[in-house]
Coordinates of C-alpha atoms and ligand atoms in Angstrom, one line a residue:
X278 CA -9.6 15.2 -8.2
X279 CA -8.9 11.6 -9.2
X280 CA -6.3 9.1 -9.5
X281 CA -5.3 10.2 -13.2
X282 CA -5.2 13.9 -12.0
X283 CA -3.4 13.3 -9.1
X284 CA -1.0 11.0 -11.3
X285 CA -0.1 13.7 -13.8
X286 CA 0.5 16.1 -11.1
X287 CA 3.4 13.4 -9.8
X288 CA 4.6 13.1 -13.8
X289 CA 4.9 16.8 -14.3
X290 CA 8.2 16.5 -12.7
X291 CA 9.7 14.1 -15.1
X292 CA 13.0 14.2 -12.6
X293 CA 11.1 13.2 -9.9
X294 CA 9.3 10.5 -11.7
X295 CA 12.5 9.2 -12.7
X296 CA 14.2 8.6 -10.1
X297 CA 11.0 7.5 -8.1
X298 CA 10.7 4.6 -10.9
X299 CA 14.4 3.4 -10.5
X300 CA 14.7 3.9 -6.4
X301 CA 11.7 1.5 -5.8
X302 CA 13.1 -0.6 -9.0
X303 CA 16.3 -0.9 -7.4
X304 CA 14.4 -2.2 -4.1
X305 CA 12.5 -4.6 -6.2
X306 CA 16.1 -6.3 -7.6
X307 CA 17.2 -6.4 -4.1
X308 CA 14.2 -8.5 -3.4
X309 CA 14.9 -10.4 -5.9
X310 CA 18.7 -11.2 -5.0
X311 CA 17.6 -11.9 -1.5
X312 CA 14.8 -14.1 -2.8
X313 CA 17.6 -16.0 -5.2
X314 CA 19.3 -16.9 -2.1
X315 CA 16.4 -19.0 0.0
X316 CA 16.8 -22.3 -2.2
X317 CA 13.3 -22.9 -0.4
X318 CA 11.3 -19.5 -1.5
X319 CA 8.8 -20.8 -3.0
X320 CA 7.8 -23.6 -0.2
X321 CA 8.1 -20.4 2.8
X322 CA 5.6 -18.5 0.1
X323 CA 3.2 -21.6 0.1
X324 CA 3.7 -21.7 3.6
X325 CA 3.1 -18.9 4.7
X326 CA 0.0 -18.1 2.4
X327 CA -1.2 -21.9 4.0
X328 CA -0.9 -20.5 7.3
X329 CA -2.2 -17.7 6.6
X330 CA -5.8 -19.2 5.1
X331 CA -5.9 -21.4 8.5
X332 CA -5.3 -18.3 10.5
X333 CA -8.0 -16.7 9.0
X334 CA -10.4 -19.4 8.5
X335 CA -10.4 -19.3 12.5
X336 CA -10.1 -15.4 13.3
X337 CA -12.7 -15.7 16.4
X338 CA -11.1 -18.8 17.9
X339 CA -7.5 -17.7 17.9
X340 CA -8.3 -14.2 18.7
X341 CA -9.9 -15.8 21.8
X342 CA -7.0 -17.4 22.4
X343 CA -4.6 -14.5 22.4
X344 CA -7.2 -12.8 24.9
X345 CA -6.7 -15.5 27.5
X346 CA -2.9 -15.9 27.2
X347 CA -2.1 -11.9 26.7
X348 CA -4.4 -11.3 30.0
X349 CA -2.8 -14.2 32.2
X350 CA 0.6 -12.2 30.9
X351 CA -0.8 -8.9 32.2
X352 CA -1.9 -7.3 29.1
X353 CA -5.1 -5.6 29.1
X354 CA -7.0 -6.4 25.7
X355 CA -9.5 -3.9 23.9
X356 CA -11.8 -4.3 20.8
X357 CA -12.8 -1.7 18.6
X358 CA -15.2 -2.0 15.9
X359 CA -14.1 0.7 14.1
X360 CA -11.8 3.7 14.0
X361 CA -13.7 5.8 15.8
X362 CA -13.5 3.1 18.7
X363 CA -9.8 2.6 18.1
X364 CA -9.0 6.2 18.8
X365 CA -11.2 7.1 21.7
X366 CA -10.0 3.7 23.6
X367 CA -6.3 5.4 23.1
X368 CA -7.5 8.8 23.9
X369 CA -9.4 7.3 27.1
X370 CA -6.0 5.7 28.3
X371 CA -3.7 8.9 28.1
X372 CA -6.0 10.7 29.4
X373 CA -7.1 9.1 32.4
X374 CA -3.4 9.1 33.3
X375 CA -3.1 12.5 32.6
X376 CA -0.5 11.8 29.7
X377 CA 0.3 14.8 27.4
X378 CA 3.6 13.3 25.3
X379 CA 3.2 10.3 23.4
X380 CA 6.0 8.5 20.6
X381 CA 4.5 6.4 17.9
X382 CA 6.4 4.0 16.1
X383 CA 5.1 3.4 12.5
X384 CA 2.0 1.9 12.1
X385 CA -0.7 2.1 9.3
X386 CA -3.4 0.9 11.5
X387 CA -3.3 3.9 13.1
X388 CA -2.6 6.5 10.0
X389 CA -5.8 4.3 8.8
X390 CA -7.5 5.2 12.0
X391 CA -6.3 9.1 11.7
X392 CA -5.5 8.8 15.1
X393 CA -2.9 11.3 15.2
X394 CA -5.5 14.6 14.4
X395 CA -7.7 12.9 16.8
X396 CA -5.0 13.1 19.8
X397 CA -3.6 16.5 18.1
X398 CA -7.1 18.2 18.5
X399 CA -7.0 17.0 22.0
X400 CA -3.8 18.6 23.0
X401 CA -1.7 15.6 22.9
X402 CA 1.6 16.0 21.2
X403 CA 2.1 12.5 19.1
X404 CA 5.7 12.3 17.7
X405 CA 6.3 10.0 14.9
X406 CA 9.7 8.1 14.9
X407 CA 10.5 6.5 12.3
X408 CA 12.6 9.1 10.6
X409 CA 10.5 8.5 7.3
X410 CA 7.2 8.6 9.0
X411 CA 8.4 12.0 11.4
X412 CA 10.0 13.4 7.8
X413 CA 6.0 13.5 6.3
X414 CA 4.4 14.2 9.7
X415 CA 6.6 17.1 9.8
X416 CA 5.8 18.6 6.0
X417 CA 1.8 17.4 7.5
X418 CA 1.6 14.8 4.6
X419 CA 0.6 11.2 4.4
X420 CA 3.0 8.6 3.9
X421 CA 3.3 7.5 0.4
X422 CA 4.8 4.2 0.6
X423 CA 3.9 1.8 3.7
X424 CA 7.4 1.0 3.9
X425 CA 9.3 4.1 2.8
X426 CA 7.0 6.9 3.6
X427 CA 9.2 9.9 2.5
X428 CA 10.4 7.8 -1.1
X429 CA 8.6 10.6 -2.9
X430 CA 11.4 13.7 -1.5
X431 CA 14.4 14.5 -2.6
X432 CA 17.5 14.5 0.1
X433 CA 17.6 18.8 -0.5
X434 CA 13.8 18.5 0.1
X435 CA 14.6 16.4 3.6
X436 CA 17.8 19.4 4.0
X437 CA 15.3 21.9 3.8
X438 CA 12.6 21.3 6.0
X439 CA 15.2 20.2 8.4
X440 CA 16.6 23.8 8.5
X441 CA 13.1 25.0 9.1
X442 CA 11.7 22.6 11.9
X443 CA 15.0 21.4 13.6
X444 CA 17.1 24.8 13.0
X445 CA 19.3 22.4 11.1
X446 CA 22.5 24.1 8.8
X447 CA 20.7 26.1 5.3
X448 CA 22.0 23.4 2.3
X449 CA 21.9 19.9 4.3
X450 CA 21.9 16.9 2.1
X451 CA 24.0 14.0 3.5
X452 CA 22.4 11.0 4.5
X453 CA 24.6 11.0 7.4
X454 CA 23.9 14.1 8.3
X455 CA 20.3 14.4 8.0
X456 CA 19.9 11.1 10.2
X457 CA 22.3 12.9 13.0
X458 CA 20.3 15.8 13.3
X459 CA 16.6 13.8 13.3
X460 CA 18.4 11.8 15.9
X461 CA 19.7 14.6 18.0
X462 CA 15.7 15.8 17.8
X463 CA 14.1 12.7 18.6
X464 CA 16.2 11.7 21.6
X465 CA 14.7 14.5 23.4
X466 CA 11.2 13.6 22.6
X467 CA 11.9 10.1 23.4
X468 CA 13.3 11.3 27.2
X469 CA 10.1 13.3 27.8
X470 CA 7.9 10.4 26.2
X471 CA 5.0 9.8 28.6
X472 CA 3.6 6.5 26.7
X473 CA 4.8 4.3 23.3
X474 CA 2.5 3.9 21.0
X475 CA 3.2 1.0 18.4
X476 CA 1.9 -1.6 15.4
X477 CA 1.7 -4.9 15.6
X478 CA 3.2 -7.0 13.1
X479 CA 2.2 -10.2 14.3
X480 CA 0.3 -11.5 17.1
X481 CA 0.8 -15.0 18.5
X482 CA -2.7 -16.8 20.0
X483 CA -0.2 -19.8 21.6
X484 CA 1.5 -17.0 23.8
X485 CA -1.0 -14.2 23.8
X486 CA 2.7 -12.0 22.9
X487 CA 3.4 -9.8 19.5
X488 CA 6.0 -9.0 17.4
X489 CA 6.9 -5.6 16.1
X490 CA 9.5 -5.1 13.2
X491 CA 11.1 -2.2 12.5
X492 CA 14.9 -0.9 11.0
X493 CA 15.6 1.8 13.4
X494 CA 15.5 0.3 16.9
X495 CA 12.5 3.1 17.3
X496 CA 9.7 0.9 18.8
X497 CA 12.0 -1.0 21.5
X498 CA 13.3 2.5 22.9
X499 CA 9.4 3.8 22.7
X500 CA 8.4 1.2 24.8
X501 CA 11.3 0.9 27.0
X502 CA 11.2 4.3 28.5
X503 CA 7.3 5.4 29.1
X504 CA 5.7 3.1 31.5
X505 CA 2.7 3.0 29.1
X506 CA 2.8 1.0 26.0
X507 CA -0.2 0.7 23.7
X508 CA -0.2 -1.4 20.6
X509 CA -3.1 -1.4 18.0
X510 CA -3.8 -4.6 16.0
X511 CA -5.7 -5.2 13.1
X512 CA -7.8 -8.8 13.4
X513 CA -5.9 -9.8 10.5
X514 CA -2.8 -10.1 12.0
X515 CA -3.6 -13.2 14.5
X516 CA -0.8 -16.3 13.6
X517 CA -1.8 -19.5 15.6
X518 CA 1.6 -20.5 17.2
X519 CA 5.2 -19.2 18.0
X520 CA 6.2 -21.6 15.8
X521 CA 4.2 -20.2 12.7
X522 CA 6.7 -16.7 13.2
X523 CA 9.3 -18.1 11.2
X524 CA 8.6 -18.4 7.8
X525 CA 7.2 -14.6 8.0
X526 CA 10.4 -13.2 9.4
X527 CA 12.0 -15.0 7.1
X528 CA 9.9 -13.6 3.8
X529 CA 9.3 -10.4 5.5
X530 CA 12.7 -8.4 5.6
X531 CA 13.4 -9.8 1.9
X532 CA 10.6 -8.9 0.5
X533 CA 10.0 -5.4 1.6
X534 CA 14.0 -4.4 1.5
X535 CA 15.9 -7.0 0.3
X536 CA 17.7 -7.5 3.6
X537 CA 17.7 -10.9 5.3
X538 CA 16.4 -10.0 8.7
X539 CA 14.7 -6.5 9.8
X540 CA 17.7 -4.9 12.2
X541 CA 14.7 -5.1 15.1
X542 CA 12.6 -8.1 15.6
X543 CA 10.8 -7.1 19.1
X544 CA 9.1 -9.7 21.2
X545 CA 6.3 -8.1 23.1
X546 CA 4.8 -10.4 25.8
X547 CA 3.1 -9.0 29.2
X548 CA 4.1 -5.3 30.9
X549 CA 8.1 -5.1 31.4
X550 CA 9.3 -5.0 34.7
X551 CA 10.2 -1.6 36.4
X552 CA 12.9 -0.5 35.6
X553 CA 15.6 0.1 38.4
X554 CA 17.6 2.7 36.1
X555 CA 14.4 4.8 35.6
X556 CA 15.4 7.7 37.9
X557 CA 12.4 9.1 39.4
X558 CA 12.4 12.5 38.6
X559 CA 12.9 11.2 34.4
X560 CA 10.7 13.8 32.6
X561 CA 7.4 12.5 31.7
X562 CA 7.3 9.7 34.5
X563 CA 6.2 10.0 37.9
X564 CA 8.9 7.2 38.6
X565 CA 5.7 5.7 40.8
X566 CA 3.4 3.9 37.8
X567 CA 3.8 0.0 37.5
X568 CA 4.5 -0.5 33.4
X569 CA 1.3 -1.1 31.1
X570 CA 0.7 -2.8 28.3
X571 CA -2.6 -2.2 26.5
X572 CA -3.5 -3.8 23.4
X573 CA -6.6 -2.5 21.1
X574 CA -7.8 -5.4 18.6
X575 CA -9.0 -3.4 15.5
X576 CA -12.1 -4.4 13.2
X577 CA -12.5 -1.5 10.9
X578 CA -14.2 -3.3 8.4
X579 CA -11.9 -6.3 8.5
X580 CA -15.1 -8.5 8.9
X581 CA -16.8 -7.4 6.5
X582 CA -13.8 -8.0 3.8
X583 CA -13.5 -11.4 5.3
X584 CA -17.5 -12.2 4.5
X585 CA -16.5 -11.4 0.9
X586 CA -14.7 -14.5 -0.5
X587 CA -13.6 -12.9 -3.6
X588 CA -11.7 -10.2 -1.6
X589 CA -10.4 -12.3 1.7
X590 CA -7.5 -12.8 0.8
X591 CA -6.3 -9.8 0.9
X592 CA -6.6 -9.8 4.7
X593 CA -3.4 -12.2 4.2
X594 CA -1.1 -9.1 3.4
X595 CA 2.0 -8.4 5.8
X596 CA 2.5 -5.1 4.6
X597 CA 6.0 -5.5 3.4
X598 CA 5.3 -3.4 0.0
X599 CA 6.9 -5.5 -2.6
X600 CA 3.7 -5.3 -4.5
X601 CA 4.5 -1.2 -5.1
X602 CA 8.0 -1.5 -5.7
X603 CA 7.0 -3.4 -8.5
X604 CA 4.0 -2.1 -9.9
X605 CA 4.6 0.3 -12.9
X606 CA 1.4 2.3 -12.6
X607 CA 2.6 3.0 -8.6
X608 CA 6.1 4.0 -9.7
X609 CA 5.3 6.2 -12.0
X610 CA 2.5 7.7 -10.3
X611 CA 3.8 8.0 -6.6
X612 CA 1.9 7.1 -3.5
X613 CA 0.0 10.1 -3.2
X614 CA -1.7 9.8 -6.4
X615 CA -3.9 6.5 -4.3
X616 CA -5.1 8.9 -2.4
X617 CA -5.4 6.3 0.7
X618 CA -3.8 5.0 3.6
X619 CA -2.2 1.7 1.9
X620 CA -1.2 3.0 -2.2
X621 CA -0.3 0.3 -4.7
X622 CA -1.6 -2.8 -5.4
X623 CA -2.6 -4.0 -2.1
X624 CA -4.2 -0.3 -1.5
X625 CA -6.0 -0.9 -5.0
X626 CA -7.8 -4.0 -3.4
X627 CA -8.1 -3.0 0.5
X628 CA -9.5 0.5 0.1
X629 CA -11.6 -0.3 -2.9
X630 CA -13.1 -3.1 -0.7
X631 CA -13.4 -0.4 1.9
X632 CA -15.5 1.8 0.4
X633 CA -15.9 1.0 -3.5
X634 CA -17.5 4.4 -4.5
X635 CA -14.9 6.5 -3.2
X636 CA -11.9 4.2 -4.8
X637 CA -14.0 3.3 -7.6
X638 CA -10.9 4.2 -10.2
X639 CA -8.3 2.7 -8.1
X640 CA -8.5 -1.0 -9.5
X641 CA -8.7 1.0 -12.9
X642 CA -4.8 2.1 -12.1
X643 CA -3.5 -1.0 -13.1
X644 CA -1.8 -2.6 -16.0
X645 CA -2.8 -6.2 -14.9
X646 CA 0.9 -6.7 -15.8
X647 CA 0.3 -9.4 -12.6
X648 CA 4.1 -8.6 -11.4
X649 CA 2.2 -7.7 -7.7
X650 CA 0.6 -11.1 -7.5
X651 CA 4.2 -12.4 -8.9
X652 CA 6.4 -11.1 -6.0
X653 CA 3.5 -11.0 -3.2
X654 CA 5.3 -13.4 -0.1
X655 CA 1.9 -14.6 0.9
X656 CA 0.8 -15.2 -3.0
X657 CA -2.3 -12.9 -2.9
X658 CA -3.7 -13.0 -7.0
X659 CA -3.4 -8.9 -6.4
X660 CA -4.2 -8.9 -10.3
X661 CA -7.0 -11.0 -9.8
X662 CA -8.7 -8.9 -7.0
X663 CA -8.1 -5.9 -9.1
X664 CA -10.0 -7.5 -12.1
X665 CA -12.8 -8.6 -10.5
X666 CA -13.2 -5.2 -8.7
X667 CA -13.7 -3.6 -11.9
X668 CA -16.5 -5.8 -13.4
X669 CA -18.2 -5.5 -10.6
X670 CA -17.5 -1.5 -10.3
X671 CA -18.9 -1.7 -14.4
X672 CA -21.7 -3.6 -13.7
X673 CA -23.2 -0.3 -11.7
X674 CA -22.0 1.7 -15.1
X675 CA -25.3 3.4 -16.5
X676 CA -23.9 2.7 -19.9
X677 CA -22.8 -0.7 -19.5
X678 CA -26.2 -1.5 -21.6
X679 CA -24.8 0.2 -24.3
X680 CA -21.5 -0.9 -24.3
X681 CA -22.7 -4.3 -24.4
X682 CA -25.0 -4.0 -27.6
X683 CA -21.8 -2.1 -28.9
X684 CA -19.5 -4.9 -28.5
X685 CA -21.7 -7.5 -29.3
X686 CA -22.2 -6.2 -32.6
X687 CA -18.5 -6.0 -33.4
X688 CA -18.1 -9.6 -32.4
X689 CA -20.7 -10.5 -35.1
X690 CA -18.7 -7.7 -37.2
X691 CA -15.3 -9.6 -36.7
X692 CA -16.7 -12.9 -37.4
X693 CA -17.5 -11.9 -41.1
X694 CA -14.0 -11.1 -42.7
X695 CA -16.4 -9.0 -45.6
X696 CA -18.2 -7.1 -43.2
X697 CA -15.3 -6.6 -41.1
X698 CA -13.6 -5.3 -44.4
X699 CA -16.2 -3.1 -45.6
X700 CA -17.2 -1.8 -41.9
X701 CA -13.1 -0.7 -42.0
X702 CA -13.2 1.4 -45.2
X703 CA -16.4 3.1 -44.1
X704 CA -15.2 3.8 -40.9
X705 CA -12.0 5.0 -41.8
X706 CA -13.6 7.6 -44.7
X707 CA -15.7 8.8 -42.2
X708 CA -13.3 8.9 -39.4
X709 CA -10.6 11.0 -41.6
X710 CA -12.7 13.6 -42.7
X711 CA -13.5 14.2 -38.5
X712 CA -10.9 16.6 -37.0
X713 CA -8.9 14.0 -34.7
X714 CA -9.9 16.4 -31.5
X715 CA -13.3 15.1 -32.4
X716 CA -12.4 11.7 -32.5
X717 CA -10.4 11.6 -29.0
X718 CA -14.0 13.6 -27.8
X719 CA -15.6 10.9 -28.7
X720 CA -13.6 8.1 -27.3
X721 CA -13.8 10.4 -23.8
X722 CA -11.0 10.4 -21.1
X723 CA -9.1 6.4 -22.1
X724 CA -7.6 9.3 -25.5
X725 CA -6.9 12.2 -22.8
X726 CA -3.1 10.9 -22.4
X727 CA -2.9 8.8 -25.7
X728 CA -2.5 10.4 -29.2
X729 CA -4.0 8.5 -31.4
X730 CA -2.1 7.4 -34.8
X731 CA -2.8 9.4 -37.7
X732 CA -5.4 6.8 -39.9
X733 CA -4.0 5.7 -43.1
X734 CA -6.0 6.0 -46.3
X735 CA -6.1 1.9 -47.1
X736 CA -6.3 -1.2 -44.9
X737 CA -3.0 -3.3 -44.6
X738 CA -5.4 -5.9 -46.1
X739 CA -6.0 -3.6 -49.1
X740 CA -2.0 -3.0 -49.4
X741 CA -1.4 -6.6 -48.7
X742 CA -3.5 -7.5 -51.9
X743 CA -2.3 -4.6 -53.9
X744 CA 1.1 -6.2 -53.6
X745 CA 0.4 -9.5 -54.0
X746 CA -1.1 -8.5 -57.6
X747 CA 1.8 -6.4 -58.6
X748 CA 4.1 -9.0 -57.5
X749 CA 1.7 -11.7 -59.9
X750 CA 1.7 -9.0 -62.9
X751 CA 5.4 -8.6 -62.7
X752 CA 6.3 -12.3 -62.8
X753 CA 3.6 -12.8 -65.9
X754 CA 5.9 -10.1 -67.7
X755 CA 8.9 -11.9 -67.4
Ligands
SF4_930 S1 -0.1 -7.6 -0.9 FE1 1.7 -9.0 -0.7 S2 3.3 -7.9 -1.7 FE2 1.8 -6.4 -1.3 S3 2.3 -5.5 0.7 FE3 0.9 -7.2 1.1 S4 2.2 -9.0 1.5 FE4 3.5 -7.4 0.5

């Protein structure tokens, strides 16, 4: 099933589309507000997207960097080439500790890696705890939105599969009280926690430390219990100094929510100290085990996207979603209609560049509107990426041959106002006397969701002159 299949499957609850348009359009106005406020938005844009086209003009240098400093701060640092890599490093790591409970705090890098069915199948129960992230993992779904997973379900939605996998009351729907009883849940998984699993948002060669982001305080208390933390990183995410933090925090929180500052900006730098207050008999630790960070440096085809200069700026993207929230074909269409880890715009580009025959209609999904590349913090031409994917997607088009000669010859048609005349009143004879099923046949799947007008009998040239002569006849009678 493709994008346009899965898309009318998301439209065929016209409710649901509704809602989903205005919810994210509401998010995009708050950006907006919040963007209003920063007299000097546009200069933290440019910087940012400068700094960002340093960091990655240098990825092996800084990475380098961040090796040397994270390891003199007692972090251990792995690379992975690939998800496969990724997930067995983790896997190696909870299981030479003999670690059964892990809690993950949200992170695409590893929904890109599919590392939970790869702990699941090994008996290790991952927990997801950002409530949107543990709502989807819980109806076994992706997340639709990188930001606001469950955006796609409605609050009775949330009420009922709370009654089903918490033993929550039958008709929940307050906000308040949904959060109270995923809290109540999660607190227990937290205690028996065993290691933290987290994202990275940015990592800082200068320091060899990383920052983690999130709304819910989930990250800080999944680290600050288990005395194993492991973060996964995509080699995008390198900045060059502390320093360079700022104007990303800044654009960040305002661009994915329209709040000023992300409730949690964690600092991660080196294992924490023991913790006195851990008593020892705390489910999950042996109250013996030093603390551990572990950090695994993700390729996963990063490289390559980098070789490609068309496309390498995409690597710039910090994930804050503005690009969906804006994008008409995403909000009408839902996340799940992308079919990929990252939907929207930035998916469009990122998974297309991934593997181009299996997202081969994604940059298709697009209105080239350019409202993605408008609101994008780091100034990615989103629009621009998403064109060029498509010409060079058509050139592999056995027909493109065809549709070349074809549109060719209506240039030359167009060019001559007589041909162009007398190739419309053929065209349109012929055309009329064709059942307009036909017709839409013809013109193949671009007519499956448009109805095509029903074709008058004369040109608006021929009506124009028609006019024109009656007018002339009627003033030579007066
Ligand atoms: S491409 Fe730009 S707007 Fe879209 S998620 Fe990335 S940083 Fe945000």
């Amino acid at each position: 099933m493709g994008h346009v299949e899965r898309a009318a499957r998301f439209v065929a609850d016209p409710e649901r589309t509704r809602w989903h348009d205005e919810a994210l359009w509401h998010v995009r106005t708050r950006r907006d507000a919040a963007a209003r406020l920063v007299p000097d938005w546009e200069d933290l844009r440019e910087q940012a997207a400068a700094i960002k086209r340093h960091a990655l003009g240098r990825l092996p240098e800084l990475w380098q960097a961040f090796e040397t400093n994270a390891s003199r701060a007692g972090t251990i640092v792995h690379w992975a080439r690939d998800a496969r890599e990724h997930n067995e490093i983790v896997y190696r790591l909870l299981q030479e500790r003999g670690i059964r409970r892990v809690v993950k705090s949200k992170s695409m890098l590893t929904e890109e890696c599919g590392l939970n069915p790869h702990l699941g199948k090994r008996g290790i129960e991952i927990v997801d705890t950002d409530l949107g992230e543990r709502i989807v993992q819980l109806r076994r779904e992706a997340p639709s939105h990188i930001v606001m997973p469950a955006i796609h379900l409605r609050r009775r939605e949330i009420g009922e599969l709370f009654e089903r996998e918490m033993g929550g009351p039958k008709g929940i729907d307050d906000p308040e009280a949904l959060t109270a009883l995923a809290r109540r849940d999660l607190r227990a998984r937290f205690l028996a926690a065993e290691a933290g699993l987290t994202g990275v948002n940015f990592a800082v060669a200068e320091t060899g430390g990383f920052v983690v982001v999130t709304n819910e305080g989930n990250a800080d208390l999944g680290t600050a219990l288990p005395d194993l933390h492991i973060a996964s990183v995509g080699l995008e995410k390198i900045l060059p100094k502390q320093g360079d933090l700022a104007p990303f925090l800044r654009l960040l929180a305002r661009s994915a929510t329209g709040q000023a500052m992300t409730a949690y900006t964690s600092h991660f730098r080196g294992p924490r100290p023991p913790s006195p207050a851990a008593p020892p008999d705390r489910p999950g630790s042996d109250g013996r085990r030093d603390p551990e960070l572990h950090i695994v440096i993700v390729d996963n085809g990063r490289s390559r996207l980098l070789g490609t200069p068309a496309f390498r700026e995409a690597l710039a993207c910090i994930r804050c979603g503005a690009c969906l929230n804006t994008c008409p074909v995403y909000r009408r269409s839902g996340g799940h209609s992308y079919e990929a880890t990252i939907p929207g715009p930035i998916g469009s580009v990122l998974e297309t560049a991934r593997d181009s025959r299996t997202h081969a209609e994604l940059p298709f999904a697009c209105s080239l509107c350019g409202s993605c590349s408008e609101v994008c913090p780091v100034r990615i031409p989103l629009h621009r990426q998403l064109l060029a994917f498509r010409e060079s997607i058509s050139s592999d088009d056995p027909h493109r041959r065809l549709r070349r000669w074809g549109l060719d010859l209506l240039g030359r048609v167009m060019l001559r106002p007589a041909h162009y005349e007398r190739l419309g009143r053929w065209g349109r004879a012929f055309a009329r006397r064709l059942p307009g099923t036909w017709l839409e046949g013809l013109l193949g799947p671009w007519t499956r969701h448009r109805s095509l007008p029903t074709l008058p009998s004369r040109s608006f040239r021929e009506l124009h002159r028609e006019r024109v002569k009656a007018r002339a006849a009627r003033e030579d009678g007066r």
